[in-house]
PDB file of C-alpha atoms in Angstrom:
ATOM      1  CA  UNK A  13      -6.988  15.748 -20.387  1.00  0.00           C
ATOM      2  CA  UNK A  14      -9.857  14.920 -18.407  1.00  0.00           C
ATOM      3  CA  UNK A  15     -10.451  11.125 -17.320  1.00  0.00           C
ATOM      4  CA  UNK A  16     -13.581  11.013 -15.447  1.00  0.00           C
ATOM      5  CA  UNK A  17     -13.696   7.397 -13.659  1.00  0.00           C
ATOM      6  CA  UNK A  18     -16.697   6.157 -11.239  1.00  0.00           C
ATOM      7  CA  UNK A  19     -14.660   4.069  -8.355  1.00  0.00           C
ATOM      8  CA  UNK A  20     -10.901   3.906  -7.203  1.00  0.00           C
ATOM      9  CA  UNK A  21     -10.664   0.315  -9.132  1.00  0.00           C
ATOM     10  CA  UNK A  22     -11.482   1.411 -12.799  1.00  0.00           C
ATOM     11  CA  UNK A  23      -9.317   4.114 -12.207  1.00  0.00           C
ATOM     12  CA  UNK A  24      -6.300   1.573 -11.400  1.00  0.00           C
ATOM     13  CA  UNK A  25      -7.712  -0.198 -14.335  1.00  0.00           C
ATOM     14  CA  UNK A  26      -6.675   2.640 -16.468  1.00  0.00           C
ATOM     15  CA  UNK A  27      -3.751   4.096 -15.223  1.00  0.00           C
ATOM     16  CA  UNK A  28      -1.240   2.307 -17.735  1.00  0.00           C
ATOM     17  CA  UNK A  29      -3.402   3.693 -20.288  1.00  0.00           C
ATOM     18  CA  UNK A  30      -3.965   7.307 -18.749  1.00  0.00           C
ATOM     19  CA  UNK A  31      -0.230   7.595 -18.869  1.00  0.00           C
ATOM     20  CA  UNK A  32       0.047   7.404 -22.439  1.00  0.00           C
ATOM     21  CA  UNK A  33      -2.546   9.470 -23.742  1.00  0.00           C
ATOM     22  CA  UNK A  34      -2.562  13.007 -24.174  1.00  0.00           C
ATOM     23  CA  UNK A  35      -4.916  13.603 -26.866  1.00  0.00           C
ATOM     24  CA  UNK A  36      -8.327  11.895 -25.843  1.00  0.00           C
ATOM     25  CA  UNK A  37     -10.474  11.793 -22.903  1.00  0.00           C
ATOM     26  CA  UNK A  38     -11.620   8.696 -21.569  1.00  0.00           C
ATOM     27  CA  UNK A  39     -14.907   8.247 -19.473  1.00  0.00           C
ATOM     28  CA  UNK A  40     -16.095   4.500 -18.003  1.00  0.00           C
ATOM     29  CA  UNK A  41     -17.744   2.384 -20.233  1.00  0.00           C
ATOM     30  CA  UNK A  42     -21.588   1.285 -21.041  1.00  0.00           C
ATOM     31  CA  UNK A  43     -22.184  -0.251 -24.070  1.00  0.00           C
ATOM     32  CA  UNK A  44     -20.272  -2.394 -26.863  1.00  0.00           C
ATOM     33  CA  UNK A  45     -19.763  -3.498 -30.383  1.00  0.00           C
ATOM     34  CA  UNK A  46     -21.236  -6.736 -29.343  1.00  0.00           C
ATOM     35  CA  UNK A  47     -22.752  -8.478 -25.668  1.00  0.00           C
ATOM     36  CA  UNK A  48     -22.263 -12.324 -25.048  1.00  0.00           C
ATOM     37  CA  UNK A  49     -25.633 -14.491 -24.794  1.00  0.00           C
ATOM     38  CA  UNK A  50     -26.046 -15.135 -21.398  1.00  0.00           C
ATOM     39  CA  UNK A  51     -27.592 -18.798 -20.486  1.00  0.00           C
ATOM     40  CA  UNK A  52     -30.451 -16.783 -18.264  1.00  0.00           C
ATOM     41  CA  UNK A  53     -31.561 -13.504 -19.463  1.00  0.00           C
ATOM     42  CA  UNK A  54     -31.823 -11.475 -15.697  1.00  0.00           C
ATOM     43  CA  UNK A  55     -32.807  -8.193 -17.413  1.00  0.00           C
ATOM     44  CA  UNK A  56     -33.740  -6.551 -20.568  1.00  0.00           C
ATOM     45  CA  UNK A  57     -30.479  -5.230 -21.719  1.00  0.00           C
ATOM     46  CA  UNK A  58     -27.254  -7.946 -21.746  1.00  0.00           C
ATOM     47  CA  UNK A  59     -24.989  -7.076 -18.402  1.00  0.00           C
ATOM     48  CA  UNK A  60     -21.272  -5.566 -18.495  1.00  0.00           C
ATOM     49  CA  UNK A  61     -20.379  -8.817 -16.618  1.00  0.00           C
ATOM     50  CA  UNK A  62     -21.071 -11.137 -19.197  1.00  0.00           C
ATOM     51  CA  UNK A  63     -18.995  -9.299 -21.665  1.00  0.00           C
ATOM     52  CA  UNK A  64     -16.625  -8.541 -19.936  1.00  0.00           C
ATOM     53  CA  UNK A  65     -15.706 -12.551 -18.895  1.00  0.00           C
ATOM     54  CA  UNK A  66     -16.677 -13.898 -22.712  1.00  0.00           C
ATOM     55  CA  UNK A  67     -16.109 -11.583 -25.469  1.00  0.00           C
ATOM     56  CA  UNK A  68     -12.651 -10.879 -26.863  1.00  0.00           C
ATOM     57  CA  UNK A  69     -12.374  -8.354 -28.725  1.00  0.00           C
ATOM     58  CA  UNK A  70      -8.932  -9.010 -30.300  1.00  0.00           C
ATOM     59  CA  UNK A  71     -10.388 -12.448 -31.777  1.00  0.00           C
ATOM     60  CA  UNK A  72     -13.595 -11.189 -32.757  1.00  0.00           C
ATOM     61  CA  UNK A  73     -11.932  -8.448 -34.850  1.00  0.00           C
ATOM     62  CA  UNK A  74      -9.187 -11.007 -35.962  1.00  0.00           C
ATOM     63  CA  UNK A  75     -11.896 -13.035 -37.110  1.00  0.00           C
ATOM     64  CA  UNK A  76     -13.919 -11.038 -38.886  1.00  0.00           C
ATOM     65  CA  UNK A  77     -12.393  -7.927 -40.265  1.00  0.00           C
ATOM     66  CA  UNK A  78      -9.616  -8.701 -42.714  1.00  0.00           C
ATOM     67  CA  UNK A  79     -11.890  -7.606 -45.722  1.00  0.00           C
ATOM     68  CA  UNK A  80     -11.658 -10.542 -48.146  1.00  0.00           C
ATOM     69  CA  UNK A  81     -10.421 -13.138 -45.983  1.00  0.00           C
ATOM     70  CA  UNK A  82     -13.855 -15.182 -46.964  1.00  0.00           C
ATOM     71  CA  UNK A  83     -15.727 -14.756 -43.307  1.00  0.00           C
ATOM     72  CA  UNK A  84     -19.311 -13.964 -43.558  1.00  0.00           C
ATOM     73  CA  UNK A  85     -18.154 -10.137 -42.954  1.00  0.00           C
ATOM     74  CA  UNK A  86     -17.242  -9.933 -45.736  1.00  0.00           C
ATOM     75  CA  UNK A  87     -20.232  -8.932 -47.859  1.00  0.00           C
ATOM     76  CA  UNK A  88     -21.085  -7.453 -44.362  1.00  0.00           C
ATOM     77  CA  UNK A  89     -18.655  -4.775 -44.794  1.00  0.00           C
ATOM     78  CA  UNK A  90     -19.205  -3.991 -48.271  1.00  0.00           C
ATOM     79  CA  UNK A  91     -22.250  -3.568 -47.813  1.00  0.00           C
ATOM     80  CA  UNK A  92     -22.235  -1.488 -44.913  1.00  0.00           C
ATOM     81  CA  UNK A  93     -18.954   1.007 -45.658  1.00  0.00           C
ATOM     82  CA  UNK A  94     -20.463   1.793 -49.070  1.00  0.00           C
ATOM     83  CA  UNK A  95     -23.665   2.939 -47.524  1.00  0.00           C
ATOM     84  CA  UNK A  96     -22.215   5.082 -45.188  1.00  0.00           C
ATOM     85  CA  UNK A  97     -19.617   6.529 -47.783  1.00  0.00           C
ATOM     86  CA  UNK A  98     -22.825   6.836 -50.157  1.00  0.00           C
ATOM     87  CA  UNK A  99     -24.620   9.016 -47.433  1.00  0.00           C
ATOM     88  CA  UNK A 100     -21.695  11.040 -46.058  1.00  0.00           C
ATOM     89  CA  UNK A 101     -20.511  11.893 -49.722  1.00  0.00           C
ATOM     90  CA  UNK A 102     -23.846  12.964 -50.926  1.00  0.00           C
ATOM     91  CA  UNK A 103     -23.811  15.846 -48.589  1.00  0.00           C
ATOM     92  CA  UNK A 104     -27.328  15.007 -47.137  1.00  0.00           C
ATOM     93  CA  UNK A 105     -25.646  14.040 -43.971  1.00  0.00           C
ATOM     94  CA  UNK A 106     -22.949  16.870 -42.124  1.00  0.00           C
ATOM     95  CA  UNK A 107     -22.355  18.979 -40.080  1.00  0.00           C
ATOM     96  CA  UNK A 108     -20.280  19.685 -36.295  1.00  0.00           C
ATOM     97  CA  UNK A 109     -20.402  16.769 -34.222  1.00  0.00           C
ATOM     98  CA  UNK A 110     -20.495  13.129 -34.681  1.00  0.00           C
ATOM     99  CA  UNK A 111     -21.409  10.629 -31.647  1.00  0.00           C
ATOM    100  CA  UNK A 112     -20.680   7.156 -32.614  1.00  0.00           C
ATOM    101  CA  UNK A 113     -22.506   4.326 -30.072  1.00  0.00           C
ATOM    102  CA  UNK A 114     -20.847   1.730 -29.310  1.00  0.00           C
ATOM    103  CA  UNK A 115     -17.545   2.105 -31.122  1.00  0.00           C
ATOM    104  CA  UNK A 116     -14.800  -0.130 -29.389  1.00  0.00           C
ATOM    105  CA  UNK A 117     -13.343  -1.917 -30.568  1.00  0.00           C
ATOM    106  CA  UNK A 118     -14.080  -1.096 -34.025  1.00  0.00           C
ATOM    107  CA  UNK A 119     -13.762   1.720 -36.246  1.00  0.00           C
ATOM    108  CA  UNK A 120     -14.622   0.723 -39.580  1.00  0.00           C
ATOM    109  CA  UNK A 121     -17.993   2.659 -39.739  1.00  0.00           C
ATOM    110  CA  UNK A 122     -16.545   6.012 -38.999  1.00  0.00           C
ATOM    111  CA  UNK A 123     -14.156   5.941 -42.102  1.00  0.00           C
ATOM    112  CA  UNK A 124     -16.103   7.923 -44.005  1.00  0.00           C
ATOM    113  CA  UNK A 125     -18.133   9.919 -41.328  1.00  0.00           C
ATOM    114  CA  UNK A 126     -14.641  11.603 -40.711  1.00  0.00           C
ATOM    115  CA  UNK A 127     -14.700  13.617 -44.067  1.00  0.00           C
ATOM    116  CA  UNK A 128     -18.109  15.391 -43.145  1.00  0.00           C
ATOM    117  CA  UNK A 129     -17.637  16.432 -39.530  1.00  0.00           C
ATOM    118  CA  UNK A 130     -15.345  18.055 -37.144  1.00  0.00           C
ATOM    119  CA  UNK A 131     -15.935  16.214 -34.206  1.00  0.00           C
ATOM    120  CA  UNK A 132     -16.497  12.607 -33.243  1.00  0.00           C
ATOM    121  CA  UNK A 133     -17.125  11.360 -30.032  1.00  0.00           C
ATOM    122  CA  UNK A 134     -16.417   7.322 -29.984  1.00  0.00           C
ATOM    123  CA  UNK A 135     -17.744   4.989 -26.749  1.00  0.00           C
ATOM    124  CA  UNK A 136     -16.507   2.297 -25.203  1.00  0.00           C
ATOM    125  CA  UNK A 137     -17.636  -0.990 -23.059  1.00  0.00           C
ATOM    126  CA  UNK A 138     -15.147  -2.720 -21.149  1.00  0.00           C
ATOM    127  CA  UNK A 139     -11.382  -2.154 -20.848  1.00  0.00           C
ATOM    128  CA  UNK A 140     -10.733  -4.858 -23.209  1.00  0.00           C
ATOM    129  CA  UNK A 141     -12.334  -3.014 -26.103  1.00  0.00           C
ATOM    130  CA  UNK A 142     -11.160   0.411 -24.743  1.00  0.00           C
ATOM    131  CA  UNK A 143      -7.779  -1.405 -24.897  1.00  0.00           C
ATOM    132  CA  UNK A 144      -8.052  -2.482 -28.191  1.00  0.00           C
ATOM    133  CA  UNK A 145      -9.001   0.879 -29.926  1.00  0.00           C
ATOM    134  CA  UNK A 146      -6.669   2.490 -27.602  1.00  0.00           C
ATOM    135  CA  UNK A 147      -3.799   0.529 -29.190  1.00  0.00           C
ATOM    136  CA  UNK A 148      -4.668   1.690 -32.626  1.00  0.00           C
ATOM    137  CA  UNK A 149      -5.273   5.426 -31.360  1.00  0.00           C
ATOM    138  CA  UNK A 150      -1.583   5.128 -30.538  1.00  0.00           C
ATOM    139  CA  UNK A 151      -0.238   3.125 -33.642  1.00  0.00           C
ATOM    140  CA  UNK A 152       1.417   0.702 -30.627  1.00  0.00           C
ATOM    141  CA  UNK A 153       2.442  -2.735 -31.329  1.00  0.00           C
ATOM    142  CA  UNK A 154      -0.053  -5.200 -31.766  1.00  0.00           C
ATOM    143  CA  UNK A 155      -2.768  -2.874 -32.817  1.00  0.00           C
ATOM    144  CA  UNK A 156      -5.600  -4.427 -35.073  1.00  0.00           C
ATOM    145  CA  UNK A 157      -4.731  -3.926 -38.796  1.00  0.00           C
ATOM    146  CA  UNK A 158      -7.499  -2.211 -40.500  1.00  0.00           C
ATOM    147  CA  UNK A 159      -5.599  -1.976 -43.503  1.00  0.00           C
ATOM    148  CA  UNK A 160      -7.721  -3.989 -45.928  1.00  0.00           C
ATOM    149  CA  UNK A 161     -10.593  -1.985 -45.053  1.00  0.00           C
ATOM    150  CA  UNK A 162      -9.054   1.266 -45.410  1.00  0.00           C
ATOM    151  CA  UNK A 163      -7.983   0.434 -48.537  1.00  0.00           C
ATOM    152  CA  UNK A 164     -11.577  -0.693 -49.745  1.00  0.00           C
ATOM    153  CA  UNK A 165     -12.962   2.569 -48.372  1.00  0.00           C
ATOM    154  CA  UNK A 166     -10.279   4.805 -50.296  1.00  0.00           C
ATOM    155  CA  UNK A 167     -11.263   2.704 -53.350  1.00  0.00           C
ATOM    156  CA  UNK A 168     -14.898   4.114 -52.895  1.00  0.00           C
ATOM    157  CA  UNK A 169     -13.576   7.907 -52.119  1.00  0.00           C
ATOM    158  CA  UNK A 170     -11.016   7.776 -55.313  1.00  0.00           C
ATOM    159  CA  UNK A 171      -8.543   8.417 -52.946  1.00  0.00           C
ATOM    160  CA  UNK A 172      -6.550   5.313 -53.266  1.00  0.00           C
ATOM    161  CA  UNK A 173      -3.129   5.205 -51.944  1.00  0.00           C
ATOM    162  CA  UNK A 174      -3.970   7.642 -49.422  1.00  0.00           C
ATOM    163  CA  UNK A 175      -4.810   4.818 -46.562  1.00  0.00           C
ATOM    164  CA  UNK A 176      -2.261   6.017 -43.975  1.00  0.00           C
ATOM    165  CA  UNK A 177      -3.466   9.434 -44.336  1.00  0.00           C
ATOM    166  CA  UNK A 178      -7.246   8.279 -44.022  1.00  0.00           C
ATOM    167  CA  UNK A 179      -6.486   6.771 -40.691  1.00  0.00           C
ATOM    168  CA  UNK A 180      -4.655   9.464 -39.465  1.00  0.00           C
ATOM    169  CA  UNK A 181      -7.673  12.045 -40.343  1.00  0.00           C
ATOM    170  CA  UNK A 182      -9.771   9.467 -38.416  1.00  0.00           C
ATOM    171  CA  UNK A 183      -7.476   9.877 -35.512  1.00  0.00           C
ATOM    172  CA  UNK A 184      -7.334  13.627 -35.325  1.00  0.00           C
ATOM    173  CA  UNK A 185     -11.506  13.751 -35.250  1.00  0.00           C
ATOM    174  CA  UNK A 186     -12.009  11.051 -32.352  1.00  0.00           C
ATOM    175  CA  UNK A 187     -11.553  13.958 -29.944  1.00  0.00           C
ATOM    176  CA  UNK A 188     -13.232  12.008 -26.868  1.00  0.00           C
ATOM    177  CA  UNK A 189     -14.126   8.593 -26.043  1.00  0.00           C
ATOM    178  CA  UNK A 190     -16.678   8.383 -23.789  1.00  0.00           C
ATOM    179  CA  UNK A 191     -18.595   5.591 -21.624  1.00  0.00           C
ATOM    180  CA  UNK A 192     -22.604   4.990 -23.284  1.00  0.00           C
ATOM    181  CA  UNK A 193     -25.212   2.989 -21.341  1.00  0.00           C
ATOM    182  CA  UNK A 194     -27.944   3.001 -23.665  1.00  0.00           C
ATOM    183  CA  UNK A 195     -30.446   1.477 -20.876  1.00  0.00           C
ATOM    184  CA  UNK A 196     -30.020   5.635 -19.891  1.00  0.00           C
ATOM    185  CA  UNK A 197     -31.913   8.690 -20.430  1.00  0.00           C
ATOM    186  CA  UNK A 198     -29.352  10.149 -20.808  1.00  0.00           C
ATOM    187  CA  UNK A 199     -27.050   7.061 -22.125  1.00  0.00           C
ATOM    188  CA  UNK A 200     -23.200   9.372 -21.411  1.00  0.00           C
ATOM    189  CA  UNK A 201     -24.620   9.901 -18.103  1.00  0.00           C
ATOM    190  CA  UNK A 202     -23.220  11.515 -16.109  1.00  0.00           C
ATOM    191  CA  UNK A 203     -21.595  13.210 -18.666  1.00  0.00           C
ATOM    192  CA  UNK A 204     -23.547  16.199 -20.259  1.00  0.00           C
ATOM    193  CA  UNK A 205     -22.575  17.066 -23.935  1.00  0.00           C
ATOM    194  CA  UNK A 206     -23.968  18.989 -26.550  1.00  0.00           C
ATOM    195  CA  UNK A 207     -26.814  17.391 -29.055  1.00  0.00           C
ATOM    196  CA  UNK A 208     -24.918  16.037 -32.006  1.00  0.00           C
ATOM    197  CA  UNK A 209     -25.939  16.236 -35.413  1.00  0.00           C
ATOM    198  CA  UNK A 210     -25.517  13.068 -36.289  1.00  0.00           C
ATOM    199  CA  UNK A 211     -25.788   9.521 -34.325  1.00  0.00           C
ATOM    200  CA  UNK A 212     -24.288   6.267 -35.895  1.00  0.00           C
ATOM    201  CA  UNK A 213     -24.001   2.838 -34.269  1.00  0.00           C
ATOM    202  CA  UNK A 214     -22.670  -0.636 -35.922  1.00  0.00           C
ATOM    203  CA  UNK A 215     -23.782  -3.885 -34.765  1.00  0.00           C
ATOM    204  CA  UNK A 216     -24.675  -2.635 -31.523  1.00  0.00           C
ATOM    205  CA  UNK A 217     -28.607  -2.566 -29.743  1.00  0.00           C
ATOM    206  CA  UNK A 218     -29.028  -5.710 -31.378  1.00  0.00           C
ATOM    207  CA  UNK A 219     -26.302  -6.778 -29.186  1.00  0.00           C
ATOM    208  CA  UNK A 220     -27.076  -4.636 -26.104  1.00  0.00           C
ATOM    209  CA  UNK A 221     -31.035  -4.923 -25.884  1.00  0.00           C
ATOM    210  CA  UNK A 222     -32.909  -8.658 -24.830  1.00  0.00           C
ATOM    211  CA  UNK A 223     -36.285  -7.951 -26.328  1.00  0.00           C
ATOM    212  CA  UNK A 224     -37.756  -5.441 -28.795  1.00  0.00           C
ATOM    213  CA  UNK A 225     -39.121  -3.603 -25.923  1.00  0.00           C
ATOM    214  CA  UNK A 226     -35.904  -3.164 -24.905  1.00  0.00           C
ATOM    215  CA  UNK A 227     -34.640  -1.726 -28.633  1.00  0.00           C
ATOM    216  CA  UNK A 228     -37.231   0.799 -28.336  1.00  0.00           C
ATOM    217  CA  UNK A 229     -36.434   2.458 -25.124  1.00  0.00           C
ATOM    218  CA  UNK A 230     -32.476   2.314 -26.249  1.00  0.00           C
ATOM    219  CA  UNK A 231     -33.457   3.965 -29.520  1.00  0.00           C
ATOM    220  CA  UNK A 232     -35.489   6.528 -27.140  1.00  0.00           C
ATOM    221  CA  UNK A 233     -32.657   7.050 -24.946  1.00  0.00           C
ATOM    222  CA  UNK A 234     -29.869   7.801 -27.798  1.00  0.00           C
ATOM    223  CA  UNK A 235     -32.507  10.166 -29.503  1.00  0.00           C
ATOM    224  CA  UNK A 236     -31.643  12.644 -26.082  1.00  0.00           C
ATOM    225  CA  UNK A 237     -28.459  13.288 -27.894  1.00  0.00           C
ATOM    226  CA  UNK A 238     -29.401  14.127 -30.809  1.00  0.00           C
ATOM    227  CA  UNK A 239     -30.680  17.655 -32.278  1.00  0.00           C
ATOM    228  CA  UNK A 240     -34.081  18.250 -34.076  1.00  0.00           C
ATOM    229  CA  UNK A 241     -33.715  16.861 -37.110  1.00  0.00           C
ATOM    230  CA  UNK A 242     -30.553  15.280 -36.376  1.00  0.00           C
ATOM    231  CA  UNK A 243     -29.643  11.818 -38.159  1.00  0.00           C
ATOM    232  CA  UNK A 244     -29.462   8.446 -37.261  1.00  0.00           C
ATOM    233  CA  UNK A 245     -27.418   6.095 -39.406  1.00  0.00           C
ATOM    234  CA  UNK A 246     -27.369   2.372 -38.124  1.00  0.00           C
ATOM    235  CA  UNK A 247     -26.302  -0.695 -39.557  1.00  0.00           C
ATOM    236  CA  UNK A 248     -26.435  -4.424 -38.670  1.00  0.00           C
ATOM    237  CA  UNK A 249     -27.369  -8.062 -39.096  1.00  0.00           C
ATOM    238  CA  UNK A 250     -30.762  -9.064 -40.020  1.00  0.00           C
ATOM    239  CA  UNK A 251     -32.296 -12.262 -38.098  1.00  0.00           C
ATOM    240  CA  UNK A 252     -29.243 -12.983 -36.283  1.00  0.00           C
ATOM    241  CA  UNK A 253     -29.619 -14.774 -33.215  1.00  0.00           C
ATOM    242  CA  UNK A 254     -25.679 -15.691 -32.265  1.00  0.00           C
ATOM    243  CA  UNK A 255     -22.606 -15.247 -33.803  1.00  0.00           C
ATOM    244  CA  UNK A 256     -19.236 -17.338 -32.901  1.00  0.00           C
ATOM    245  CA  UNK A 257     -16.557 -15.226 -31.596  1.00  0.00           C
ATOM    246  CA  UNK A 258     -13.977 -18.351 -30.874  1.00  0.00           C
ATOM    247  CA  UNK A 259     -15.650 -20.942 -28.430  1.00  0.00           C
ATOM    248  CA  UNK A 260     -18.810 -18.545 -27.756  1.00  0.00           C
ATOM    249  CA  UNK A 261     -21.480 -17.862 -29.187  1.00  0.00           C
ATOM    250  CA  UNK A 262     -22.669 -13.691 -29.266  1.00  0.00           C
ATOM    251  CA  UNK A 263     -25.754 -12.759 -28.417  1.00  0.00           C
ATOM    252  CA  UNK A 264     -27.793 -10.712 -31.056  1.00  0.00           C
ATOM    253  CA  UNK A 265     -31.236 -10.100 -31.065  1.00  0.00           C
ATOM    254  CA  UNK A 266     -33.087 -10.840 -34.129  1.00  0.00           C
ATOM    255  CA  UNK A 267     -34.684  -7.715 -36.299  1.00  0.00           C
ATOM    256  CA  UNK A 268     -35.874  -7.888 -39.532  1.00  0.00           C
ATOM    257  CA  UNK A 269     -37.395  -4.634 -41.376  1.00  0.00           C
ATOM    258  CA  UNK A 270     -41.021  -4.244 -40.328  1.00  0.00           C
ATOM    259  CA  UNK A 271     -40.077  -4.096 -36.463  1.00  0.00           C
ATOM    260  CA  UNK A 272     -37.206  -1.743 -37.227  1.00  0.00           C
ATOM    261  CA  UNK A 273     -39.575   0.773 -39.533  1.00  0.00           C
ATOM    262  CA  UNK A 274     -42.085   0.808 -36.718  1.00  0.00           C
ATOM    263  CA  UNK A 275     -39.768   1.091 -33.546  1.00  0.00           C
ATOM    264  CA  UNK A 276     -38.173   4.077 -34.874  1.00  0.00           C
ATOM    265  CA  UNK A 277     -41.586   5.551 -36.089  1.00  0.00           C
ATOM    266  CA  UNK A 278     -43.047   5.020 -32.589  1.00  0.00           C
ATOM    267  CA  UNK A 279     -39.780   6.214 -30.791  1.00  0.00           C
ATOM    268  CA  UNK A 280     -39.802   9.964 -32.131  1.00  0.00           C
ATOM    269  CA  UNK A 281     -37.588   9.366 -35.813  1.00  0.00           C
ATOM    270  CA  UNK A 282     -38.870   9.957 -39.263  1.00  0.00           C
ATOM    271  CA  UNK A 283     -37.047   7.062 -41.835  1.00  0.00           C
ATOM    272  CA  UNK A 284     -35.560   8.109 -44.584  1.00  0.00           C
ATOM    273  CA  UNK A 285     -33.780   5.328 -46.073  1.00  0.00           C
ATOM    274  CA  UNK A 286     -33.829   1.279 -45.237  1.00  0.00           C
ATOM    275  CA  UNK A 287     -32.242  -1.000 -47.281  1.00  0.00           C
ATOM    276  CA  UNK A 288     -31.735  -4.895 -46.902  1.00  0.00           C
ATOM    277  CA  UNK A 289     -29.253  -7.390 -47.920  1.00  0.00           C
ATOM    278  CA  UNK A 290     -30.175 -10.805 -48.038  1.00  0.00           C
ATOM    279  CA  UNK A 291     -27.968 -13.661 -47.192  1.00  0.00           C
ATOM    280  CA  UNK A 292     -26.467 -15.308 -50.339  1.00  0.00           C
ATOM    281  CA  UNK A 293     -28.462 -18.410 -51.261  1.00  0.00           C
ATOM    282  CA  UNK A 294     -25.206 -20.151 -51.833  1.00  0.00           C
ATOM    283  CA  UNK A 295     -23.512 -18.906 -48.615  1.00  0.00           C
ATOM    284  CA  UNK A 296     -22.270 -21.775 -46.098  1.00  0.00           C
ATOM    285  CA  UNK A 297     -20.821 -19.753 -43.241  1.00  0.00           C
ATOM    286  CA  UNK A 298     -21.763 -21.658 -39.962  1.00  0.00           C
ATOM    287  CA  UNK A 299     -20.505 -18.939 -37.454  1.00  0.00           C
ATOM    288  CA  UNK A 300     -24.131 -17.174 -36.915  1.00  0.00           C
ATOM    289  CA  UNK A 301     -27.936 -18.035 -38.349  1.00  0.00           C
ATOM    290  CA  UNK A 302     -27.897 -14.628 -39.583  1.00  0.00           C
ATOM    291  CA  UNK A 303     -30.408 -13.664 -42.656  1.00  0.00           C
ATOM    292  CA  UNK A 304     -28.918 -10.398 -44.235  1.00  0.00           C
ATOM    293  CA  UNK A 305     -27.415  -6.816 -43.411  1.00  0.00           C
ATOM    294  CA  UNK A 306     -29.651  -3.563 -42.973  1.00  0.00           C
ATOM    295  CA  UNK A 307     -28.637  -0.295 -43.013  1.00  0.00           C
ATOM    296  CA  UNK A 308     -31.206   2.990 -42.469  1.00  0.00           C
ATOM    297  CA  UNK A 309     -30.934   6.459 -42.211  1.00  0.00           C
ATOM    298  CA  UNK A 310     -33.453   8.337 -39.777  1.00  0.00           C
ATOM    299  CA  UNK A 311     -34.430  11.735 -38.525  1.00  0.00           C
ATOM    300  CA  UNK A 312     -35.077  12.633 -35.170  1.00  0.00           C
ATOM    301  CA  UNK A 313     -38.563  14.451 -35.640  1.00  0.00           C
TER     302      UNK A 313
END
């Protein structure tokens, strides 16, 4: 195993979990699920510092990803694991190698990616999220149940009863975790891989970038690992400014349709699919000021 680790302190960091692990290769981390709003924005993409001291990634899973518990992410998931098993299933969308941005601490996106390549390569952020997915990598105590979700995914694949094995496949394709700054050129940096076929990222530059300039250049920078041609599968939340992960409120930057259609048309990517969900009229969740879910499917021209 190779655990690549830029000062003596994050390697200290990590021992108790280098220890452990003997399947997956851990690099530092860049970029997250989800940045906290910072009271002053100092730069165009949110700072590891702030996430690091105010998001938890236990609660915000907790919180929001028992599938039917009633929390807005509910319809969120739905919505979002059924286009991504709709896409991977068709067969429009395979191939070797899968590079997920901005995976820990969640894993609920790459349910269905795992059936249509042979390689995924997951990021992380902090060593709270790393943590986190780590735990579930290892089926250790206290890991996050994803159970409800994996159920509602198998339900989609006709593969019900089959959960346990579904995570386990999951398991045996994350083959690397790596650190992803998406502020980079090159966002594994300094990590060189081969271009992926396929890129997917939940909930995530929304999260990482201040300003829509900002969402270009990140959607510039993740194109440099991606092959001619190769696809780009995002999902997130629509007009979101904040989201409340316990006491805190997470940063998101708001997006609606017509800036996402032209920022990926004016950063090198052809769209092939974007589809909106609109925030039920009746809906009286009062943890974000979100106004729907998208989810699109791009080519890198």
């Amino acid at each position: 195993m190779t655990i690549l680790t830029p000062d003596t302190a994050s390697q200290k960091k990590l021992s108790h979990i280098n220890r452990h692990i003997t399947k997956h290769t851990y690099l530092q981390p860049a970029i997250a699920d989800l940045l906290v709003l910072s009271p002053v924005i100092m730069s165009d993409f949110t700072t590891q510092s702030d996430y690091e001291k105010e998001f938890d990634a236990e609660l915000y899973l907790e919180t929001y990803f028992h599938l039917g518990s009633g929390s807005l992410a509910d319809d969120f998931i739905r919505f979002s694991v059924g286009n991504f098993h709709k896409i991977f299933t068709s067969g429009a969308v395979k191939g070797d190698k899968l590079i997920d941005i901005g995976t820990a601490p969640s894993i609920y996106h790459l349910l269905s990616a795992c059936e249509s390549f042979n390689e995924i390569i997951a990021t992380w952020y902090t060593n709270r999220d790393l943590r986190v997915l780590e735990k579930w990598l290892k089926k250790e105590p206290g890991a996050f149940d994803w159970s409800s979700i994996v159920k509602h995914v198998c339900e989609l694949e006709g593969t019900s009863g089959k959960e346990k094995e579904k995570e386990e496949k999951l398991r045996c394709k994350i083959q690397q975790i790596l650190h992803c700054d998406v502020s980079k050129t090159n966002p594994l940096d300094p990590v060189v891989v081969p271009k992926a076929d396929c890129l997917t990222a939940a909930v995530c530059l929304e999260s990482a970038c201040r300003n829509h300039d900002a969402y270009g250049r990140a959607l510039k920078n993740i194109s440099n690992l991606l092959k001619p041609g190769g696809h780009l599968l995002m999902t997130g939340d629509l007009g979101a400014n904040y989201y409340e992960v316990g006491p805190n409120k997470v940063f998101s930057l708001s997006v609606n349709e017509k800036f996402l259609e032209k920022a990926l048309k004016e950063n090198g990517y052809a769209v092939r699919q974007l589809l909106a969900f609109g925030k039920p009229e009746d809906a009286t969740f009062d943890t974000s000021d979100y106004e729907g879910f998208y989810f699109f499917h791009a080519q890198k021209i």
